[in-house]
Amino acid sequence: MTLDTQHSAAFFDGRSNKRRNVTLRLRDKLEIAEQDAVIESWPYDEVRRADGPPQLLRLRCTGALPLARLEITDTATQGIVAAYCRSLDLGGASAGQTWRIVGWSLAAVCSILLLVFFGIPFVADRLAPALPFALEQRIGDAVDKQAQALFGGDTCTATDGQAAFTKLVDKLRVAGGVEIPLEAHVVSSKIPNAFALPGGKVYLLEGLLKKSENPDEIAGVLAHELGHVQHRDSLRKIIQTGGTSFLIGLLFGDVTGGSAVLFVGRSLFDASYSRDQERAADDFAINVMHKLKRSPKPLGEILVRVTGTEGNSSMTLLSSHPLSEDRLALMSKDAGQAGGPELLSAAEWKALKNICSSRSKAETGPSLFKKKWTW
Ligand SMILES: [Zn+2]
């Protein structure tokens, strides 16, 4: 028991500036003794914390002189005294003040939640375009490594097919005025999908290539992905998700059960781009196809074909998109103006279709492409 243990402290009696070295005794009250004589005793529930430097515990007593102060520097003593004085942080202990504290805490939680849902997207929108490309590339490499580890699919490398693919991507890049260097690959995966990662990485999955009927369909899909690249959408998404987890951590102290649930919910919500971002990528694709004097309609057609055959079951890939039919209608509008040269020759198109006849092994792991990627 600590009943008779003595703890040293400094005492200011509130009448003079004189500092008195005292010892504290934890009896039925907090006794302040000077040379074995008790000079004051403070009821524990009247002891309050007074403003002071963080390493110092400075106390006052609501029943004592207003300027009387007790200063404890020893951390062990601070802990013991704080354990006895349960009302340390109550302003005046009135119910109104307690409610004010509760109110402020709620306000703090609300403002963090507001920040998560509105502030972070706002910051991400402004930060993403300002980030130097070198940094974006590093982020892209990190994400790419994770993607590679989860791939389960190999990179397709047939030489003729790769040449045709590079030619197609390059035409689209020039027409779209995309200045950052691109790294585009076809990956052997049955999922009909395509996506872009930060740093100009564009992936087309074999499943989509198989479902395509002409180069313009693939060109449209890739042009849409270049739109995401140009608008730095994936970078924005990563900043947003990273910022969100940081704030959730702040709110809950660490990633506990509750925050994990919230965070997972939020990342699921985040897993696709916003409708506005999708629309902007579609507009970008339409523009690129117009510049090449090719119809954007095939993009709409492959979208309808893919969603038509896949249904709604596992295809989150289009859930956040505007309806495929609407997109097809949008892309069909100016289709008549198309009369430019073919993007790929028949031989090149055949080679691209066969690009996965040769592959380079990727690290194996659970497939990344089961559900969540969006194009
Ligand atoms: Zn998209």
Coordinates of C-alpha atoms and ligand atoms in Angstrom, one line a residue:
M1 CA 0.0 0.0 0.0
T2 CA 1.1 3.6 -0.6
L3 CA -0.6 4.9 2.5
D4 CA 2.5 5.9 4.3
T5 CA 4.8 6.4 1.4
Q6 CA 6.1 10.0 1.1
H7 CA 6.4 11.7 -2.3
S8 CA 8.2 15.0 -2.8
A9 CA 6.7 17.9 -4.6
A10 CA 6.9 21.7 -4.7
F11 CA 4.1 23.8 -3.2
F12 CA 3.1 27.4 -3.7
D13 CA 0.6 28.4 -1.1
G14 CA -1.2 31.0 -3.2
R15 CA -0.2 34.0 -1.0
S16 CA 3.4 34.4 -1.9
N17 CA 5.7 33.4 -4.7
K18 CA 7.7 31.3 -2.3
R19 CA 8.4 27.7 -3.5
R20 CA 8.3 25.3 -0.6
N21 CA 9.7 21.8 -0.8
V22 CA 7.0 19.5 0.6
T23 CA 6.2 15.8 0.8
L24 CA 2.8 14.3 -0.1
R25 CA 1.0 11.8 1.9
L26 CA -1.8 9.8 0.4
R27 CA -4.2 9.5 3.4
D28 CA -7.9 10.0 3.3
K29 CA -7.0 13.3 1.7
L30 CA -3.9 14.4 -0.2
E31 CA -1.8 15.8 2.7
I32 CA 0.9 18.4 1.9
A33 CA 3.6 18.3 4.6
E34 CA 6.6 20.5 5.3
Q35 CA 9.2 19.2 7.6
D36 CA 6.7 16.6 9.0
A37 CA 4.0 19.2 9.6
V38 CA 0.9 19.0 7.5
I39 CA 0.3 22.5 6.1
E40 CA -2.7 21.7 3.8
S41 CA -4.8 18.8 2.9
W42 CA -6.7 18.6 -0.3
P43 CA -9.8 16.3 -0.8
Y44 CA -8.9 14.0 -3.8
D45 CA -12.1 14.9 -5.7
E46 CA -11.3 18.6 -5.4
V47 CA -7.9 18.3 -7.0
R48 CA -7.6 19.6 -10.6
R49 CA -5.0 19.7 -13.2
A50 CA -3.6 23.3 -13.8
D51 CA -1.9 24.4 -17.0
G52 CA 1.8 23.7 -17.1
P53 CA 4.6 22.2 -19.2
P54 CA 3.9 18.6 -20.3
Q55 CA 6.5 16.9 -18.2
L56 CA 5.2 18.6 -15.1
L57 CA 2.0 17.7 -13.2
R58 CA 0.7 21.0 -11.8
L59 CA -2.3 20.8 -9.6
R60 CA -4.7 23.1 -7.9
C61 CA -7.6 22.5 -5.5
T62 CA -11.1 23.9 -6.0
G63 CA -11.5 24.3 -2.2
A64 CA -8.1 26.0 -1.7
L65 CA -6.8 29.4 -2.5
P66 CA -7.2 30.1 -6.2
L67 CA -3.5 30.5 -6.8
A68 CA -2.3 27.6 -4.6
R69 CA -0.3 25.1 -6.8
L70 CA 1.4 21.8 -6.3
E71 CA 4.1 20.8 -8.7
I72 CA 5.2 17.2 -9.2
T73 CA 8.1 16.4 -11.4
D74 CA 8.7 12.7 -10.6
T75 CA 6.7 10.6 -13.1
A76 CA 6.1 7.8 -10.7
T77 CA 4.6 10.2 -8.1
Q78 CA 2.6 11.8 -10.9
G79 CA 1.1 8.5 -11.8
I80 CA 0.2 7.6 -8.2
V81 CA -1.3 11.0 -7.4
A82 CA -3.3 11.0 -10.7
A83 CA -4.6 7.6 -9.8
Y84 CA -6.0 9.0 -6.5
C85 CA -7.4 12.2 -8.0
R86 CA -10.1 10.9 -10.2
S87 CA -11.5 14.3 -11.2
L88 CA -8.2 15.8 -12.4
D89 CA -9.5 16.8 -15.8
L90 CA -12.9 18.0 -14.9
G91 CA -13.1 21.7 -15.6
G92 CA -15.5 22.6 -12.8
A93 CA -17.1 19.2 -12.6
S94 CA -20.5 20.6 -13.6
A95 CA -22.7 18.5 -15.8
G96 CA -22.8 21.2 -18.4
Q97 CA -19.0 21.1 -18.8
T98 CA -19.0 17.4 -19.0
W99 CA -21.4 17.6 -21.9
R100 CA -19.3 20.2 -23.5
I101 CA -16.4 17.8 -23.5
V102 CA -18.6 15.1 -24.9
G103 CA -19.8 17.5 -27.5
W104 CA -16.4 18.5 -28.6
S105 CA -15.3 14.9 -28.8
L106 CA -18.2 14.1 -31.1
A107 CA -17.4 17.2 -33.2
A108 CA -13.8 15.9 -33.5
V109 CA -15.0 12.5 -34.6
C110 CA -17.4 14.1 -37.1
S111 CA -14.8 16.4 -38.5
I112 CA -12.4 13.4 -39.1
L113 CA -15.2 11.5 -40.8
L114 CA -16.0 14.5 -42.9
L115 CA -12.3 14.7 -43.8
V116 CA -12.3 11.1 -44.8
F117 CA -15.3 11.4 -47.0
F118 CA -14.8 14.9 -48.5
G119 CA -11.4 16.3 -47.5
I120 CA -9.2 13.4 -48.6
P121 CA -10.8 13.2 -52.1
F122 CA -10.4 17.0 -52.2
V123 CA -6.7 16.8 -51.3
A124 CA -6.1 13.8 -53.6
D125 CA -7.6 15.8 -56.5
R126 CA -5.1 18.6 -55.9
L127 CA -2.1 16.6 -54.8
A128 CA -2.1 14.0 -57.6
P129 CA -1.5 16.5 -60.5
A130 CA 1.2 18.3 -58.4
L131 CA 3.2 15.1 -57.6
P132 CA 6.5 14.9 -59.6
F133 CA 6.4 12.1 -62.2
A134 CA 9.5 10.4 -60.7
L135 CA 7.6 10.0 -57.4
E136 CA 4.5 8.7 -59.2
Q137 CA 6.7 6.2 -61.0
R138 CA 8.1 4.9 -57.7
I139 CA 4.6 4.5 -56.3
G140 CA 3.7 2.7 -59.5
D141 CA 6.6 0.4 -59.2
A142 CA 5.6 -0.5 -55.6
V143 CA 2.0 -1.1 -56.6
D144 CA 3.2 -3.0 -59.7
K145 CA 5.3 -5.4 -57.5
Q146 CA 2.2 -6.1 -55.4
A147 CA 0.2 -6.7 -58.6
Q148 CA 3.0 -9.0 -60.0
A149 CA 3.1 -11.0 -56.8
L150 CA -0.7 -11.5 -57.0
F151 CA -0.8 -11.9 -60.8
G152 CA -1.0 -15.6 -61.2
G153 CA -0.9 -14.7 -64.9
D154 CA 2.2 -14.4 -67.1
T155 CA 3.2 -11.5 -69.2
C156 CA 2.6 -12.2 -72.9
T157 CA 5.7 -11.7 -75.0
A158 CA 5.3 -13.1 -78.5
T159 CA 7.6 -10.8 -80.6
D160 CA 5.3 -10.0 -83.5
G161 CA 2.3 -9.5 -81.1
Q162 CA 4.4 -7.3 -78.8
A163 CA 5.4 -5.2 -81.8
A164 CA 1.8 -4.8 -82.9
F165 CA 0.7 -3.9 -79.4
T166 CA 3.5 -1.3 -79.0
K167 CA 2.5 0.2 -82.3
L168 CA -1.1 0.5 -81.3
V169 CA -0.4 1.9 -77.9
D170 CA 2.0 4.4 -79.4
K171 CA -0.5 5.7 -81.9
L172 CA -3.0 6.2 -79.1
R173 CA -0.4 7.9 -76.9
V174 CA 0.5 10.4 -79.7
A175 CA -3.1 11.1 -80.6
G176 CA -4.0 11.6 -77.0
G177 CA -1.0 13.9 -76.3
V178 CA 0.1 11.7 -73.4
E179 CA 3.6 12.8 -72.7
I180 CA 4.6 10.4 -69.9
P181 CA 6.4 7.2 -71.0
L182 CA 4.0 4.2 -71.0
E183 CA 4.7 0.7 -70.1
A184 CA 2.0 -1.4 -71.6
H185 CA 1.7 -5.2 -71.4
V186 CA -0.7 -8.0 -72.2
V187 CA -1.2 -10.4 -69.3
S188 CA -2.5 -13.9 -69.6
S189 CA -5.6 -13.9 -67.5
K190 CA -9.1 -15.1 -68.4
I191 CA -10.7 -12.1 -67.0
P192 CA -11.9 -9.7 -69.7
N193 CA -10.4 -6.5 -68.2
A194 CA -7.8 -3.8 -68.6
F195 CA -6.4 -1.3 -66.1
A196 CA -3.8 1.4 -65.5
L197 CA -1.4 1.8 -62.6
P198 CA 0.4 5.0 -61.5
G199 CA 3.5 5.8 -63.5
G200 CA 2.1 5.0 -66.9
K201 CA 1.6 1.3 -66.5
V202 CA -1.2 -0.1 -68.6
Y203 CA -2.3 -3.7 -68.6
L204 CA -4.6 -5.5 -71.0
L205 CA -5.8 -8.9 -69.9
E206 CA -5.9 -11.7 -72.4
G207 CA -9.5 -12.4 -71.7
L208 CA -10.5 -9.1 -73.1
L209 CA -8.3 -9.5 -76.1
K210 CA -10.0 -12.9 -76.8
K211 CA -13.4 -11.3 -76.7
S212 CA -12.4 -8.5 -79.1
E213 CA -13.4 -8.6 -82.7
N214 CA -11.3 -5.9 -84.2
P215 CA -8.3 -3.6 -83.4
D216 CA -10.6 -0.6 -82.9
E217 CA -12.3 -2.3 -79.9
I218 CA -8.9 -2.8 -78.2
A219 CA -7.8 0.6 -79.2
G220 CA -10.9 2.1 -77.6
V221 CA -10.3 0.2 -74.4
L222 CA -6.6 1.2 -74.3
A223 CA -7.5 4.8 -75.1
H224 CA -9.9 4.8 -72.1
E225 CA -7.1 3.5 -69.9
L226 CA -4.8 6.2 -71.3
G227 CA -7.4 8.7 -70.2
H228 CA -7.0 7.4 -66.6
V229 CA -3.2 7.7 -67.0
Q230 CA -3.4 11.2 -68.3
H231 CA -5.8 12.2 -65.5
R232 CA -3.6 10.4 -63.0
D233 CA -6.7 8.7 -61.6
S234 CA -5.0 5.6 -60.1
L235 CA -2.5 7.8 -58.3
R236 CA -5.4 9.8 -56.9
K237 CA -7.1 6.6 -55.8
I238 CA -4.0 5.5 -53.9
I239 CA -3.5 8.9 -52.2
Q240 CA -7.1 8.8 -51.2
T241 CA -6.9 5.2 -49.8
G242 CA -3.6 5.9 -48.0
G243 CA -4.9 9.2 -46.6
T244 CA -8.0 7.5 -45.4
S245 CA -6.2 4.7 -43.6
F246 CA -4.0 7.3 -41.9
L247 CA -7.0 9.3 -40.6
I248 CA -8.9 6.2 -39.6
G249 CA -5.8 5.2 -37.6
L250 CA -5.8 8.7 -36.0
L251 CA -9.4 8.3 -35.1
F252 CA -9.1 4.9 -33.4
G253 CA -5.5 5.1 -32.2
D254 CA -4.6 2.2 -34.4
V255 CA -6.2 -0.2 -36.7
T256 CA -8.5 -2.0 -34.3
G257 CA -11.5 -4.1 -35.3
G258 CA -13.8 -1.2 -35.7
S259 CA -11.5 0.9 -37.9
A260 CA -10.5 -2.1 -39.9
V261 CA -14.2 -2.7 -40.7
L262 CA -14.6 1.0 -41.6
F263 CA -11.4 1.0 -43.7
V264 CA -12.4 -2.2 -45.6
G265 CA -15.7 -0.7 -46.3
R266 CA -14.1 2.4 -47.5
S267 CA -11.5 0.6 -49.7
L268 CA -14.3 -1.4 -51.3
F269 CA -16.0 1.8 -52.0
D270 CA -12.8 3.1 -53.4
A271 CA -11.9 0.1 -55.5
S272 CA -13.5 1.7 -58.5
Y273 CA -13.1 5.1 -60.0
S274 CA -15.8 7.7 -59.7
R275 CA -18.4 8.0 -62.4
D276 CA -17.0 11.4 -63.3
Q277 CA -13.5 9.9 -63.7
E278 CA -15.0 7.2 -65.9
R279 CA -16.9 9.7 -68.0
A280 CA -13.7 11.7 -68.4
A281 CA -11.8 8.6 -69.5
D282 CA -14.5 7.8 -72.0
D283 CA -14.4 11.4 -73.3
F284 CA -10.7 11.1 -73.6
A285 CA -11.0 7.8 -75.6
I286 CA -13.7 9.3 -77.9
N287 CA -11.3 12.3 -78.6
V288 CA -8.4 10.0 -79.3
M289 CA -10.4 7.9 -81.7
H290 CA -11.7 11.0 -83.5
K291 CA -8.1 12.3 -83.9
L292 CA -7.2 9.0 -85.5
K293 CA -10.3 9.3 -87.6
R294 CA -11.6 6.0 -86.2
S295 CA -15.0 5.3 -84.7
P296 CA -15.3 5.2 -80.9
K297 CA -18.3 2.9 -81.3
P298 CA -16.4 -0.4 -81.1
L299 CA -15.4 0.6 -77.5
G300 CA -19.1 0.8 -76.7
E301 CA -19.7 -2.5 -78.5
I302 CA -17.1 -4.5 -76.6
L303 CA -18.3 -3.0 -73.3
V304 CA -21.8 -4.2 -74.1
R305 CA -20.5 -7.6 -75.2
V306 CA -18.4 -8.1 -72.1
T307 CA -21.1 -7.0 -69.6
G308 CA -23.7 -8.9 -71.6
T309 CA -21.9 -12.2 -71.3
E310 CA -20.6 -11.8 -67.8
G311 CA -23.9 -10.6 -66.3
N312 CA -23.8 -8.8 -63.0
S313 CA -22.6 -11.7 -60.8
S314 CA -18.9 -11.1 -60.4
M315 CA -18.5 -8.1 -62.5
T316 CA -17.8 -5.2 -60.2
L317 CA -15.8 -3.9 -63.1
L318 CA -18.6 -2.0 -64.6
S319 CA -20.7 -1.4 -61.5
S320 CA -19.4 2.2 -61.1
H321 CA -19.5 2.9 -64.7
P322 CA -22.2 4.7 -66.5
L323 CA -24.5 2.0 -68.1
S324 CA -22.9 0.3 -71.0
E325 CA -25.8 1.0 -73.2
D326 CA -25.5 4.7 -72.4
R327 CA -21.8 4.6 -73.2
L328 CA -22.5 2.8 -76.5
A329 CA -25.0 5.5 -77.4
L330 CA -22.5 8.2 -76.6
M331 CA -19.8 6.5 -78.6
S332 CA -22.1 5.9 -81.6
K333 CA -22.9 9.6 -82.0
D334 CA -20.1 10.7 -84.3
A335 CA -19.2 7.2 -85.6
G336 CA -20.0 8.3 -89.2
Q337 CA -17.0 10.6 -89.4
A338 CA -14.5 7.7 -89.2
G339 CA -12.6 7.1 -92.4
G340 CA -9.0 7.0 -91.3
P341 CA -6.5 4.3 -92.0
E342 CA -6.7 1.0 -90.1
L343 CA -4.8 1.1 -86.8
L344 CA -3.3 -2.3 -87.4
S345 CA -2.9 -4.4 -90.6
A346 CA -4.6 -7.8 -90.7
A347 CA -1.3 -9.5 -90.0
E348 CA -0.5 -7.2 -87.1
W349 CA -4.0 -7.8 -85.6
K350 CA -3.5 -11.6 -85.9
A351 CA -0.1 -11.3 -84.2
L352 CA -1.6 -9.3 -81.4
K353 CA -4.4 -11.9 -80.9
N354 CA -1.6 -14.5 -80.6
I355 CA 0.6 -12.5 -78.3
C356 CA 0.2 -14.9 -75.4
S357 CA 1.5 -17.9 -77.4
S358 CA 4.8 -16.9 -75.8
R359 CA 5.0 -15.9 -72.1
S360 CA 7.4 -14.9 -69.4
K361 CA 6.7 -16.4 -66.0
A362 CA 5.3 -14.2 -63.4
E363 CA 5.5 -15.0 -59.7
T364 CA 2.6 -17.1 -58.8
G365 CA 0.0 -16.3 -56.2
P366 CA -3.8 -15.9 -55.9
S367 CA -5.2 -14.3 -58.9
L368 CA -5.6 -10.5 -58.7
F369 CA -8.0 -10.5 -61.4
K370 CA -10.9 -12.3 -59.9
K371 CA -12.9 -9.3 -59.1
K372 CA -11.8 -5.9 -58.2
W373 CA -10.0 -4.2 -61.1
T374 CA -11.9 -1.7 -63.0
W375 CA -11.4 -0.3 -66.4
Ligands
ZN1 ZN -12.3 3.3 -66.4

